[in-house]
Short mmCIF file of C-alpha atoms in Angstrom, two decimals:
data_model
loop_
_atom_site.label_atom_id
_atom_site.label_comp_id
_atom_site.label_asym_id
_atom_site.label_seq_id
_atom_site.Cartn_x
_atom_site.Cartn_y
_atom_site.Cartn_z
CA UNK A 15 0.06 -0.06 0.02
CA UNK A 16 1.30 3.40 -0.82
CA UNK A 17 2.01 6.04 1.75
CA UNK A 18 -0.71 8.33 0.36
CA UNK A 19 -3.21 5.50 0.29
CA UNK A 20 -2.47 4.68 3.98
CA UNK A 21 -2.77 8.45 4.92
CA UNK A 22 -6.20 8.51 3.25
CA UNK A 23 -7.23 5.44 5.14
CA UNK A 24 -6.01 6.92 8.38
CA UNK A 25 -7.89 10.17 7.86
CA UNK A 26 -11.06 8.37 6.89
CA UNK A 27 -10.90 5.93 9.79
CA UNK A 28 -10.13 8.41 12.54
CA UNK A 29 -12.74 10.88 10.99
CA UNK A 30 -15.39 8.18 11.04
CA UNK A 31 -14.96 7.31 14.77
CA UNK A 32 -14.44 11.03 15.77
CA UNK A 33 -17.59 12.12 14.13
CA UNK A 34 -19.66 9.27 15.56
CA UNK A 35 -18.19 9.83 19.15
CA UNK A 36 -18.71 13.58 18.92
CA UNK A 37 -22.32 13.24 17.81
CA UNK A 38 -22.98 10.73 20.79
CA UNK A 39 -21.13 13.09 23.22
CA UNK A 40 -22.85 16.41 22.31
CA UNK A 41 -26.34 14.74 22.14
CA UNK A 42 -25.73 13.16 25.53
CA UNK A 43 -24.34 16.39 27.20
CA UNK A 44 -27.44 18.28 25.82
CA UNK A 45 -29.62 15.78 27.76
CA UNK A 46 -27.40 15.72 30.79
CA UNK A 47 -27.59 19.54 30.99
CA UNK A 48 -31.22 19.08 32.32
CA UNK A 49 -29.76 17.58 35.50
CA UNK A 50 -28.50 20.93 36.65
CA UNK A 51 -31.02 23.19 34.85
CA UNK B 13 -14.45 -20.12 -0.77
CA UNK B 14 -11.81 -18.02 -2.33
CA UNK B 15 -13.59 -14.84 -1.80
CA UNK B 16 -13.84 -15.72 2.02
CA UNK B 17 -10.21 -16.63 2.20
CA UNK B 18 -9.31 -12.93 1.89
CA UNK B 19 -10.77 -12.77 5.45
CA UNK B 20 -8.34 -15.26 6.88
CA UNK B 21 -5.29 -14.58 9.11
CA UNK B 22 -2.66 -15.26 6.52
CA UNK B 23 -4.15 -12.87 4.11
CA UNK B 24 -4.25 -10.11 6.70
CA UNK B 25 -0.56 -9.92 7.57
CA UNK B 26 0.41 -6.15 7.42
CA UNK B 27 2.95 -5.23 4.83
CA UNK B 28 6.05 -3.43 5.89
CA UNK B 29 5.37 0.15 6.79
CA UNK B 30 1.77 -0.43 7.70
CA UNK B 31 0.60 2.17 10.30
CA UNK B 32 -0.46 0.53 13.46
CA UNK B 33 -2.62 3.63 14.09
CA UNK B 34 -5.07 2.18 11.44
CA UNK B 35 -5.97 -0.62 13.95
CA UNK B 36 -7.57 1.39 16.82
CA UNK B 37 -10.22 3.03 14.29
CA UNK B 38 -10.87 -0.43 12.78
CA UNK B 39 -11.37 -1.80 16.29
CA UNK B 40 -13.56 1.26 17.20
CA UNK B 41 -15.80 0.85 14.27
CA UNK B 42 -16.80 -2.65 15.63
CA UNK B 43 -17.11 -1.66 19.32
CA UNK B 44 -19.01 1.57 18.71
CA UNK B 45 -21.65 -0.50 16.85
CA UNK B 46 -21.89 -3.44 19.36
CA UNK B 47 -22.03 -0.93 22.19
CA UNK B 48 -25.67 -0.33 21.09
CA UNK B 49 -26.63 -3.17 23.50
CA UNK B 50 -26.45 -0.61 26.38
CA UNK B 51 -29.06 1.54 24.74
CA UNK B 52 -31.83 -0.83 24.75
CA UNK B 53 -33.76 1.06 27.40
CA UNK B 54 -34.63 3.75 24.80
CA UNK B 55 -37.18 1.59 23.12
CA UNK B 56 -38.08 -0.67 26.06
CA UNK B 57 -41.41 1.12 26.73
CA UNK B 58 -42.42 0.75 23.06
CA UNK B 59 -41.66 -2.84 23.05
CA UNK B 60 -43.67 -3.45 26.19
CA UNK B 61 -46.64 -1.68 24.45
CA UNK B 62 -46.23 -3.42 21.10
CA UNK B 63 -46.15 -6.87 22.57
CA UNK B 64 -48.39 -6.22 25.63
CA UNK B 65 -45.59 -7.79 27.54
CA UNK B 66 -44.19 -7.23 31.02
CA UNK B 67 -41.00 -5.43 31.89
CA UNK B 68 -39.31 -8.76 32.74
CA UNK B 69 -40.35 -10.27 29.34
CA UNK B 70 -38.81 -7.33 27.47
CA UNK B 71 -35.84 -7.13 29.75
CA UNK B 72 -35.15 -10.77 28.95
CA UNK B 73 -34.08 -9.61 25.43
CA UNK B 74 -31.08 -7.69 27.01
CA UNK B 75 -30.24 -10.43 29.45
CA UNK B 76 -30.22 -13.14 26.56
CA UNK B 77 -27.92 -10.80 24.48
CA UNK B 78 -25.45 -10.38 27.53
CA UNK B 79 -25.45 -14.07 28.36
CA UNK B 80 -24.82 -15.00 24.61
CA UNK B 81 -22.04 -12.37 24.61
CA UNK B 82 -20.27 -14.24 27.52
CA UNK B 83 -20.87 -17.62 26.06
CA UNK B 84 -19.83 -16.82 22.53
CA UNK B 85 -16.77 -15.00 23.67
CA UNK B 86 -15.73 -17.97 25.78
CA UNK B 87 -16.49 -20.67 23.19
CA UNK B 88 -15.36 -18.62 20.15
CA UNK B 89 -12.13 -17.19 21.70
CA UNK B 90 -9.87 -19.88 20.24
CA UNK B 91 -11.56 -19.80 16.93
CA UNK B 92 -11.04 -15.94 16.88
CA UNK B 93 -7.31 -16.44 17.58
CA UNK B 94 -6.92 -19.12 14.86
CA UNK B 95 -8.85 -17.20 12.13
CA UNK B 96 -7.67 -13.80 12.70
CA UNK B 97 -9.39 -10.42 13.45
CA UNK B 98 -10.82 -9.98 9.87
CA UNK B 99 -12.76 -13.21 9.90
CA UNK B 100 -14.00 -12.48 13.46
CA UNK B 101 -15.07 -8.84 12.68
CA UNK B 102 -16.82 -10.07 9.46
CA UNK B 103 -18.65 -12.79 11.35
CA UNK B 104 -19.49 -10.32 14.13
CA UNK B 105 -20.93 -7.84 11.50
CA UNK B 106 -23.01 -10.58 9.94
CA UNK B 107 -24.53 -11.81 13.35
CA UNK B 108 -25.01 -8.40 14.70
CA UNK B 109 -26.78 -7.01 11.52
CA UNK B 110 -28.88 -10.21 11.05
CA UNK B 111 -29.84 -10.06 14.64
CA UNK B 112 -31.45 -6.69 14.07
CA UNK B 113 -33.24 -8.01 10.85
CA UNK B 114 -34.47 -10.98 12.48
CA UNK B 115 -35.65 -8.84 15.49
CA UNK B 116 -37.34 -6.52 13.24
CA UNK B 117 -39.17 -9.63 11.74
CA UNK B 118 -40.20 -10.49 15.19
CA UNK B 119 -41.51 -6.94 15.87
CA UNK B 120 -43.49 -6.91 12.50
CA UNK B 121 -44.93 -10.34 13.13
CA UNK B 122 -45.74 -9.79 16.76
CA UNK B 123 -43.65 -12.77 17.79
CA UNK B 124 -41.60 -12.10 20.93
CA UNK B 125 -39.78 -15.34 20.65
CA UNK B 126 -38.30 -14.15 17.29
CA UNK B 127 -37.03 -10.99 18.88
CA UNK B 128 -35.40 -13.26 21.57
CA UNK B 129 -33.85 -15.26 18.76
CA UNK B 130 -32.81 -12.36 16.65
CA UNK B 131 -31.42 -9.71 18.81
CA UNK B 132 -30.96 -11.87 21.92
CA UNK B 133 -29.27 -15.02 20.60
CA UNK B 134 -28.04 -14.10 16.99
CA UNK B 135 -27.20 -10.55 17.97
CA UNK B 136 -25.65 -11.84 21.26
CA UNK B 137 -23.16 -13.99 19.34
CA UNK B 138 -22.16 -10.95 17.17
CA UNK B 139 -21.57 -9.10 20.44
CA UNK B 140 -19.31 -11.79 21.96
CA UNK B 141 -17.23 -12.37 18.81
CA UNK B 142 -17.09 -8.64 17.96
CA UNK B 143 -16.02 -7.67 21.60
CA UNK B 144 -12.88 -9.94 21.57
CA UNK B 145 -12.17 -9.80 17.78
CA UNK B 146 -9.72 -6.78 17.99
CA UNK B 147 -8.25 -7.27 21.52
CA UNK B 148 -5.35 -9.65 20.92
CA UNK B 149 -4.50 -7.94 17.54
CA UNK B 150 -4.34 -4.49 19.35
CA UNK B 151 -2.01 -6.01 22.02
CA UNK B 152 0.23 -7.30 19.37
CA UNK B 153 0.44 -3.96 17.61
CA UNK B 154 1.05 -2.09 20.82
CA UNK B 155 3.24 -4.15 23.03
CA UNK B 156 4.60 -1.00 24.54
CA UNK B 157 1.19 0.49 25.45
CA UNK B 158 -1.37 -2.41 25.66
CA UNK B 159 -3.51 -0.60 28.08
CA UNK B 160 -3.94 2.46 25.88
CA UNK B 161 -4.66 0.28 22.68
CA UNK B 162 -7.29 -1.96 24.38
CA UNK B 163 -8.72 1.04 26.21
CA UNK B 164 -9.37 2.82 22.98
CA UNK B 165 -11.21 -0.07 21.50
CA UNK B 166 -13.25 -0.94 24.56
CA UNK B 167 -13.96 2.67 25.06
CA UNK B 168 -16.03 2.19 21.84
CA UNK B 169 -18.18 -0.31 23.60
CA UNK B 170 -19.06 2.33 26.09
CA UNK B 171 -19.45 5.01 23.56
CA UNK B 172 -21.76 2.92 21.44
CA UNK B 173 -24.64 3.65 23.80
CA UNK B 174 -23.97 7.40 23.63
CA UNK B 175 -24.50 7.18 19.88
CA UNK B 176 -27.33 4.64 19.81
CA UNK B 177 -29.52 6.36 22.38
CA UNK B 178 -30.01 9.74 20.53
CA UNK B 179 -29.86 8.12 17.08
CA UNK B 180 -32.64 5.72 18.05
CA UNK B 181 -34.87 8.38 19.45
CA UNK B 182 -34.41 10.62 16.36
CA UNK B 183 -34.98 7.64 13.88
CA UNK B 184 -38.17 6.74 15.84
CA UNK B 185 -39.24 10.34 15.57
CA UNK B 186 -38.62 10.14 11.86
CA UNK B 187 -40.57 6.90 11.34
CA UNK B 188 -43.45 7.92 13.76
CA UNK B 189 -44.21 11.60 13.91
CA UNK B 190 -46.43 11.06 16.87
CA UNK B 191 -43.45 9.79 18.97
CA UNK B 192 -41.96 12.46 21.26
CA UNK B 193 -38.29 11.83 21.68
CA UNK B 194 -38.10 14.36 24.66
CA UNK B 195 -40.64 12.31 26.69
CA UNK B 196 -39.33 9.07 28.09
CA UNK B 197 -42.71 7.65 28.36
CA UNK B 198 -43.71 8.28 24.76
CA UNK B 199 -44.35 5.09 22.68
CA UNK B 200 -43.28 4.53 19.09
CA UNK B 201 -45.60 2.55 16.65
CA UNK B 202 -44.77 -1.06 15.77
CA UNK B 203 -43.92 0.13 12.18
CA UNK B 204 -41.43 2.68 13.56
CA UNK B 205 -39.72 -0.03 15.70
CA UNK B 206 -39.35 -2.18 12.64
CA UNK B 207 -37.90 0.69 10.66
CA UNK B 208 -35.35 1.42 13.59
CA UNK B 209 -34.27 -2.22 13.76
CA UNK B 210 -33.83 -2.55 9.94
CA UNK B 211 -31.96 0.87 9.79
CA UNK B 212 -29.67 0.03 12.69
CA UNK B 213 -28.95 -3.52 11.30
CA UNK B 214 -27.91 -2.11 7.78
CA UNK B 215 -25.93 0.86 9.18
CA UNK B 216 -24.03 -1.08 11.79
CA UNK B 217 -23.14 -3.75 9.19
CA UNK B 218 -21.82 -1.07 6.89
CA UNK B 219 -19.62 0.66 9.59
CA UNK B 220 -18.25 -2.57 10.88
CA UNK B 221 -17.14 -3.40 7.30
CA UNK B 222 -14.76 -0.47 7.74
CA UNK B 223 -13.05 -2.43 10.55
CA UNK B 224 -13.08 -5.60 8.41
CA UNK B 225 -11.14 -4.16 5.58
CA UNK B 226 -8.66 -2.07 7.46
CA UNK B 227 -7.63 -4.47 10.25
CA UNK B 228 -4.31 -6.23 9.91
CA UNK B 229 -2.15 -8.51 12.17
CA UNK B 230 1.57 -7.49 12.33
CA UNK B 231 4.13 -9.69 10.69
CA UNK B 232 5.83 -12.33 12.86
CA UNK B 233 8.58 -10.65 15.01
CA UNK B 234 7.41 -7.12 14.20
CA UNK B 235 7.85 -4.55 16.99
CA UNK B 236 7.30 -0.76 17.15
CA UNK B 237 10.44 1.47 16.21
CA UNK B 238 12.51 2.17 19.33
CA UNK B 239 10.69 -0.54 21.44
CA UNK B 240 12.94 -2.50 23.71
CA UNK B 241 11.01 -5.63 25.08
CA UNK B 242 13.41 -5.75 27.98
CA UNK B 243 11.97 -2.48 29.57
CA UNK B 244 8.50 -4.30 29.63
CA UNK B 245 10.06 -7.57 30.99
CA UNK B 246 11.50 -5.87 34.00
CA UNK B 247 8.06 -4.77 35.35
CA UNK B 248 6.54 -6.81 38.13
CA UNK B 249 3.99 -9.47 37.22
CA UNK B 250 4.67 -9.37 33.43
CA UNK B 251 5.21 -12.79 32.02
CA UNK B 252 8.20 -13.52 29.85
CA UNK B 253 6.54 -16.62 28.55
CA UNK B 254 3.31 -17.52 26.88
CA UNK B 255 0.38 -19.58 28.50
CA UNK B 256 -2.21 -21.24 26.30
CA UNK B 257 -5.85 -20.80 26.83
CA UNK B 258 -6.29 -24.42 27.84
CA UNK B 259 -3.43 -23.96 30.48
CA UNK B 260 -4.63 -20.65 31.63
CA UNK B 261 -7.92 -21.91 33.02
CA UNK B 262 -5.83 -24.29 35.20
CA UNK B 263 -4.08 -21.43 36.85
CA UNK B 264 -5.19 -19.87 40.15
CA UNK B 265 -4.44 -16.42 38.53
CA UNK B 266 -7.29 -16.94 35.99
CA UNK B 267 -9.97 -17.61 38.75
CA UNK B 268 -8.56 -14.75 40.87
CA UNK B 269 -8.87 -12.45 37.85
CA UNK B 270 -12.37 -13.81 37.24
CA UNK B 271 -13.44 -12.94 40.80
CA UNK B 272 -11.79 -9.44 40.51
CA UNK B 273 -13.80 -8.73 37.19
CA UNK B 274 -17.04 -10.28 38.53
CA UNK B 275 -16.91 -8.01 41.61
CA UNK B 276 -15.97 -4.89 39.83
CA UNK B 277 -18.64 -5.52 37.17
CA UNK B 278 -21.37 -6.50 39.62
CA UNK B 279 -20.73 -3.23 41.57
CA UNK B 280 -21.00 -1.13 38.49
CA UNK B 281 -24.05 -2.81 36.98
CA UNK B 282 -25.86 -2.34 40.38
CA UNK B 283 -25.75 1.31 39.78
CA UNK B 284 -26.04 1.36 35.96
CA UNK B 285 -29.29 -0.69 35.70
CA UNK B 286 -31.02 1.35 38.61
CA UNK B 287 -29.40 4.73 37.68
CA UNK B 288 -32.64 6.79 36.72
CA UNK B 289 -34.91 5.71 39.58
CA UNK B 290 -31.95 5.62 42.04
CA UNK B 291 -31.26 9.38 41.77
CA UNK B 292 -35.03 10.17 42.04
CA UNK B 293 -35.21 7.91 45.21
CA UNK B 294 -32.25 9.61 46.78
CA UNK B 295 -33.85 12.95 46.64
CA UNK B 296 -37.34 11.96 47.52
CA UNK B 297 -39.12 13.64 50.38
CA UNK B 298 -42.81 13.32 51.17
CA UNK B 299 -43.48 11.04 48.29
CA UNK B 300 -42.06 13.50 45.78
CA UNK B 301 -38.70 13.54 44.21
CA UNK B 302 -36.81 16.89 43.51
CA UNK B 303 -35.10 15.19 40.42
CA UNK B 304 -37.48 15.15 37.28
CA UNK B 305 -37.72 12.29 34.85
CA UNK B 306 -35.83 14.27 32.11
CA UNK B 307 -33.14 15.15 34.73
CA UNK B 308 -32.80 11.47 35.59
CA UNK B 309 -32.33 10.57 31.95
CA UNK B 310 -29.64 13.17 31.74
CA UNK B 311 -27.87 11.60 34.77
CA UNK B 312 -27.87 8.19 32.86
CA UNK B 313 -26.37 9.97 29.88
CA UNK B 314 -23.64 11.47 32.21
CA UNK B 315 -22.91 7.99 33.56
CA UNK B 316 -22.29 6.74 30.08
CA UNK B 317 -19.77 9.49 29.30
CA UNK B 318 -17.81 8.53 32.44
CA UNK B 319 -18.16 4.79 31.65
CA UNK B 320 -16.62 5.48 28.32
CA UNK B 321 -13.96 7.97 29.55
CA UNK B 322 -12.97 5.54 32.40
CA UNK B 323 -12.40 2.83 29.78
CA UNK B 324 -9.66 4.96 27.98
CA UNK B 325 -8.34 6.99 30.87
CA UNK B 326 -7.79 4.31 33.52
CA UNK B 327 -6.59 1.65 31.11
CA UNK B 328 -3.95 4.18 29.78
CA UNK B 329 -2.95 4.98 33.23
CA UNK B 330 -2.41 1.24 33.97
CA UNK B 331 0.48 1.23 31.41
CA UNK B 332 2.26 3.63 33.70
CA UNK B 333 1.34 2.38 37.19
CA UNK B 334 0.85 -1.31 36.46
CA UNK B 335 -2.32 -3.40 36.23
CA UNK B 336 -2.37 -4.66 39.90
CA UNK B 337 -2.32 -1.15 41.34
CA UNK B 338 -4.90 0.10 38.98
CA UNK B 339 -7.29 -2.61 40.22
CA UNK B 340 -6.54 -1.60 43.79
CA UNK B 341 -7.63 1.82 42.81
CA UNK B 342 -10.84 0.45 41.25
CA UNK B 343 -11.85 -1.85 44.17
CA UNK B 344 -10.38 0.11 46.96
CA UNK B 345 -11.55 3.40 45.72
CA UNK B 346 -14.80 1.70 44.92
CA UNK B 347 -15.33 0.64 48.60
CA UNK B 348 -14.72 4.26 49.83
CA UNK B 349 -17.03 5.75 47.17
CA UNK B 350 -19.82 3.30 47.83
CA UNK B 351 -19.61 4.01 51.60
CA UNK B 352 -19.78 7.78 51.09
CA UNK B 353 -22.63 7.29 48.56
CA UNK B 354 -24.77 5.36 51.13
CA UNK B 355 -23.85 7.74 54.13
CA UNK B 356 -23.84 11.18 52.37
CA UNK B 357 -25.08 10.68 48.73
CA UNK B 358 -28.52 12.13 49.65
CA UNK B 359 -27.18 15.39 50.97
CA UNK B 360 -26.50 16.97 47.57
CA UNK B 361 -27.23 16.24 43.89
CA UNK B 362 -23.78 17.33 42.82
CA UNK B 363 -22.01 14.93 45.30
CA UNK B 364 -24.37 12.11 44.22
CA UNK B 365 -23.67 12.63 40.59
CA UNK B 366 -19.81 12.92 41.28
CA UNK B 367 -19.64 9.68 43.27
CA UNK B 368 -21.79 7.75 40.71
CA UNK B 369 -19.86 9.04 37.86
CA UNK B 370 -16.43 8.10 39.41
CA UNK B 371 -17.87 4.57 40.34
CA UNK B 372 -19.06 4.15 36.72
CA UNK B 373 -15.55 5.24 35.48
CA UNK B 374 -14.02 2.39 37.50
CA UNK B 375 -16.52 0.16 36.11
CA UNK B 376 -15.50 0.94 32.56
CA UNK B 377 -11.81 0.95 33.55
CA UNK B 378 -12.21 -2.54 34.93
CA UNK B 379 -13.44 -3.77 31.50
CA UNK B 380 -10.71 -2.02 29.46
CA UNK B 381 -7.74 -2.84 31.68
CA UNK B 382 -8.31 -6.48 31.84
CA UNK B 383 -7.05 -7.53 28.50
CA UNK B 384 -3.66 -5.98 29.44
CA UNK B 385 -3.63 -7.49 32.83
CA UNK B 386 -4.25 -10.99 30.87
CA UNK B 387 -1.33 -10.11 28.59
CA UNK B 388 0.97 -9.32 31.59
CA UNK B 389 0.07 -12.74 33.33
CA UNK B 390 -0.30 -15.10 30.28
CA UNK B 391 1.67 -13.36 27.37
CA UNK B 392 0.30 -12.62 23.91
CA UNK B 393 -0.07 -16.23 22.56
CA UNK B 394 -3.74 -16.73 23.03
CA UNK B 395 -4.71 -13.65 25.02
CA UNK B 396 -7.80 -13.32 22.93
CA UNK B 397 -9.11 -16.67 23.77
CA UNK B 398 -8.27 -16.32 27.47
CA UNK B 399 -10.05 -12.94 27.47
CA UNK B 400 -13.04 -14.66 25.93
CA UNK B 401 -13.22 -17.11 28.72
CA UNK B 402 -12.80 -14.44 31.35
CA UNK B 403 -15.87 -12.56 30.03
CA UNK B 404 -18.01 -15.27 31.52
CA UNK B 405 -17.60 -13.12 34.61
CA UNK B 406 -19.46 -10.34 32.93
CA UNK B 407 -22.25 -12.72 32.07
CA UNK B 408 -22.40 -13.92 35.77
CA UNK B 409 -22.31 -10.22 37.00
CA UNK B 410 -25.01 -9.15 34.65
CA UNK B 411 -27.26 -11.56 36.37
CA UNK B 412 -25.93 -11.05 39.95
CA UNK B 413 -25.70 -7.28 39.93
CA UNK B 414 -29.49 -6.57 39.15
CA UNK B 415 -30.52 -9.47 41.34
CA UNK B 416 -28.82 -8.01 44.38
CA UNK B 417 -29.94 -4.55 43.92
CA UNK B 418 -33.63 -5.47 42.84
CA UNK B 419 -33.80 -8.05 45.57
CA UNK B 420 -33.25 -5.68 48.36
CA UNK B 421 -35.27 -3.00 46.69
CA UNK B 422 -38.38 -5.20 46.20
CA UNK B 423 -38.21 -6.01 49.98
CA UNK B 424 -38.14 -2.13 50.79
CA UNK B 425 -41.33 -1.17 48.95
CA UNK B 426 -42.79 -0.31 45.56
CA UNK B 427 -40.82 1.73 42.80
CA UNK B 428 -41.64 5.32 43.07
CA UNK B 429 -41.98 5.21 46.83
CA UNK B 430 -38.34 4.42 47.87
CA UNK B 431 -35.96 6.73 49.58
CA UNK B 432 -32.19 6.89 50.07
CA UNK B 433 -32.31 4.51 53.09
CA UNK B 434 -33.67 1.69 50.96
CA UNK B 435 -30.31 1.66 49.14
CA UNK B 436 -28.19 1.05 52.26
CA UNK B 437 -28.39 -2.69 52.24
CA UNK B 438 -27.60 -3.23 48.40
CA UNK B 439 -24.82 -0.60 48.64
CA UNK B 440 -23.19 -2.25 51.55
CA UNK B 441 -23.58 -5.63 49.99
CA UNK B 442 -21.72 -4.23 47.07
CA UNK B 443 -18.97 -2.86 49.31
CA UNK B 444 -18.61 -6.47 50.72
CA UNK B 445 -18.18 -7.72 47.13
CA UNK B 446 -15.59 -5.10 46.40
CA UNK B 447 -13.63 -6.19 49.40
CA UNK B 448 -13.62 -9.79 48.21
CA UNK B 449 -12.43 -8.51 44.75
CA UNK B 450 -9.79 -6.49 46.37
CA UNK B 451 -8.43 -9.44 48.37
CA UNK B 452 -8.42 -11.62 45.00
CA UNK B 453 -6.50 -8.92 43.20
CA UNK B 454 -3.90 -8.62 46.00
CA UNK B 455 -3.54 -12.44 45.89
CA UNK B 456 -2.44 -12.50 42.22
CA UNK B 457 1.13 -13.61 41.63
CA UNK B 458 3.14 -14.38 38.51
CA UNK B 459 2.05 -17.60 36.77
CA UNK B 460 3.86 -20.76 37.66
CA UNK B 461 6.55 -21.83 34.98
CA UNK B 462 5.07 -25.31 34.63
CA UNK B 463 2.06 -23.64 32.67
CA UNK B 464 4.46 -21.91 30.22
CA UNK B 465 4.49 -22.86 26.66
CA UNK B 466 7.82 -24.41 25.38
CA UNK B 467 8.47 -21.76 22.70
CA UNK B 468 10.43 -18.75 22.19
CA UNK B 469 9.87 -15.98 24.67
CA UNK B 470 7.21 -13.33 23.83
CA UNK B 471 6.27 -9.99 25.37
#
C-alpha cells in the first residue's frame, strides 16, 4: 500500500470514529444539562 | 471459498510500513456498533406496549444478549485466535446485522420469541465475537502500550450507547411523527420500531465493514520502532513466557482475575441498571422527588460518558502504574465511594452525581484494563481466547448485579416510593463484594513456570 493510500485510510478511519463519538457526546451532554437546569 | 479466504489470518498480515494507528479505528468501528446493546432502554417502553408484555419479558431480550455475549466470547475465543481479526469482525458484523433484521421480523409479526432469537441469540453471538475480535491484535500492535490500545477499543463499547440512544430516538421520531423523543414515556408505533431495527442493522453492518477491511495483524517478529521488550520484562507481574488458553484456565491467576472482574462489574451494574430511579429515590421527600424524569435521563447519559472515559483513561494509566495497582484503585476506591454514597449521597445532587460518575468510570476501567492484565500474566499467544473465557464473569455479573439491587429494593417497597435509606443494604452488599475482589487482586502472583508454553519468549 502506498503512503498516500495509507494516509487517506488513516484520515477516513479516525474521522469516522471521531464524528460518531462527537455526535454521541454532544447529544448526551445536551440531555445531561437538564440535570443541573 | 476463495472470496472468503481474503478474510483469513494469513491474508491479513500487514505489509512493511503499515501504520499501526489504522488498527484502533478499525477496532472502534466494531465496538462503537456493538455498544448499542447498552441503549436498549430507549425503546423498552415501546416494545412493552407493542407486545403487551411485562418489563421482565422485554428485559429478557437484553439479558439473553449479554449471556450470549459471554458464552460466544468464551466458546469462540480460540476460533477467533486461529482465524484472525478480519474473519472475526466479518462474522460479528453478519451476526449483529442479522440479529437486528430477525428482531425486526419478530416485531413486525408480533412474535416475541423471534425477537429473543434475533436480537438476543443471533445478535448476542455477534456481540461476543465482535467484543474480543480486535483485542489480541491490538495488544500485538501495541506491546509498548497495551492498556492504551485496548482502552481505545473498549472505550468504543461504552461510546456505542452514547451514539445509539440519541440516534434511536431521532430515527423513531422520523418513522413515527407522533413519537416524542423528549418524553421518556412516549411510545413509538410497531412500524417505527421495525424501521429502527432494519436501519440499525444495515448501518451497523456497513460501519463494521470498515473495520473488516482495514484491520491487519503484524508480521511475525514485528515490533514498534524504538521499542525494547526488555523494558517491559523488567516490570513486576509481567510474563516473559506464553500460556495457552487451555493451560490458563488451570491457573489460580485466571480464577482470581475472574473474581476481580466479577466483583468490579457487579458493583457497577448495580448502579447502571438502577441509575434513573436511584437518583430520584435519593432525593425523594414526602413522596415527591426533586429530580425530574428528564433530569434522571440526563444523569444516565452522564454516567455513560464517564463509563466511556474511564475505559480509556484508567486503562492508559495502567500502562504507567501497573495493572495490579490500577485494580487496587478500582476496588479500594470503589469501597470508599460506595460507603460515602450510602452515608452522604442524599445530601447533595452534585455529590451524588460525582460519586456515581467516578464509580462508573471504575466500572468501565475494569473492562478496558483486563485484556492488558491478561497479557501481563499469560503473554500474547492466546490472550484473545483467554479474554473470551474471562468474560463469563461479565455474564455472571449481569445476572448477579441486578438480582442484588432489585432483591433488596423489592423488599423495601414499591418503585416510586423508595428513599435513600432503601439503598443502604444493596450498597453495603456491593462494598462487601468489592472487598472480596480487592483480596483476590492482591493475591495475584506471576504464573507458575509449569504452565508456560515451550516456545520462544514473547512479550
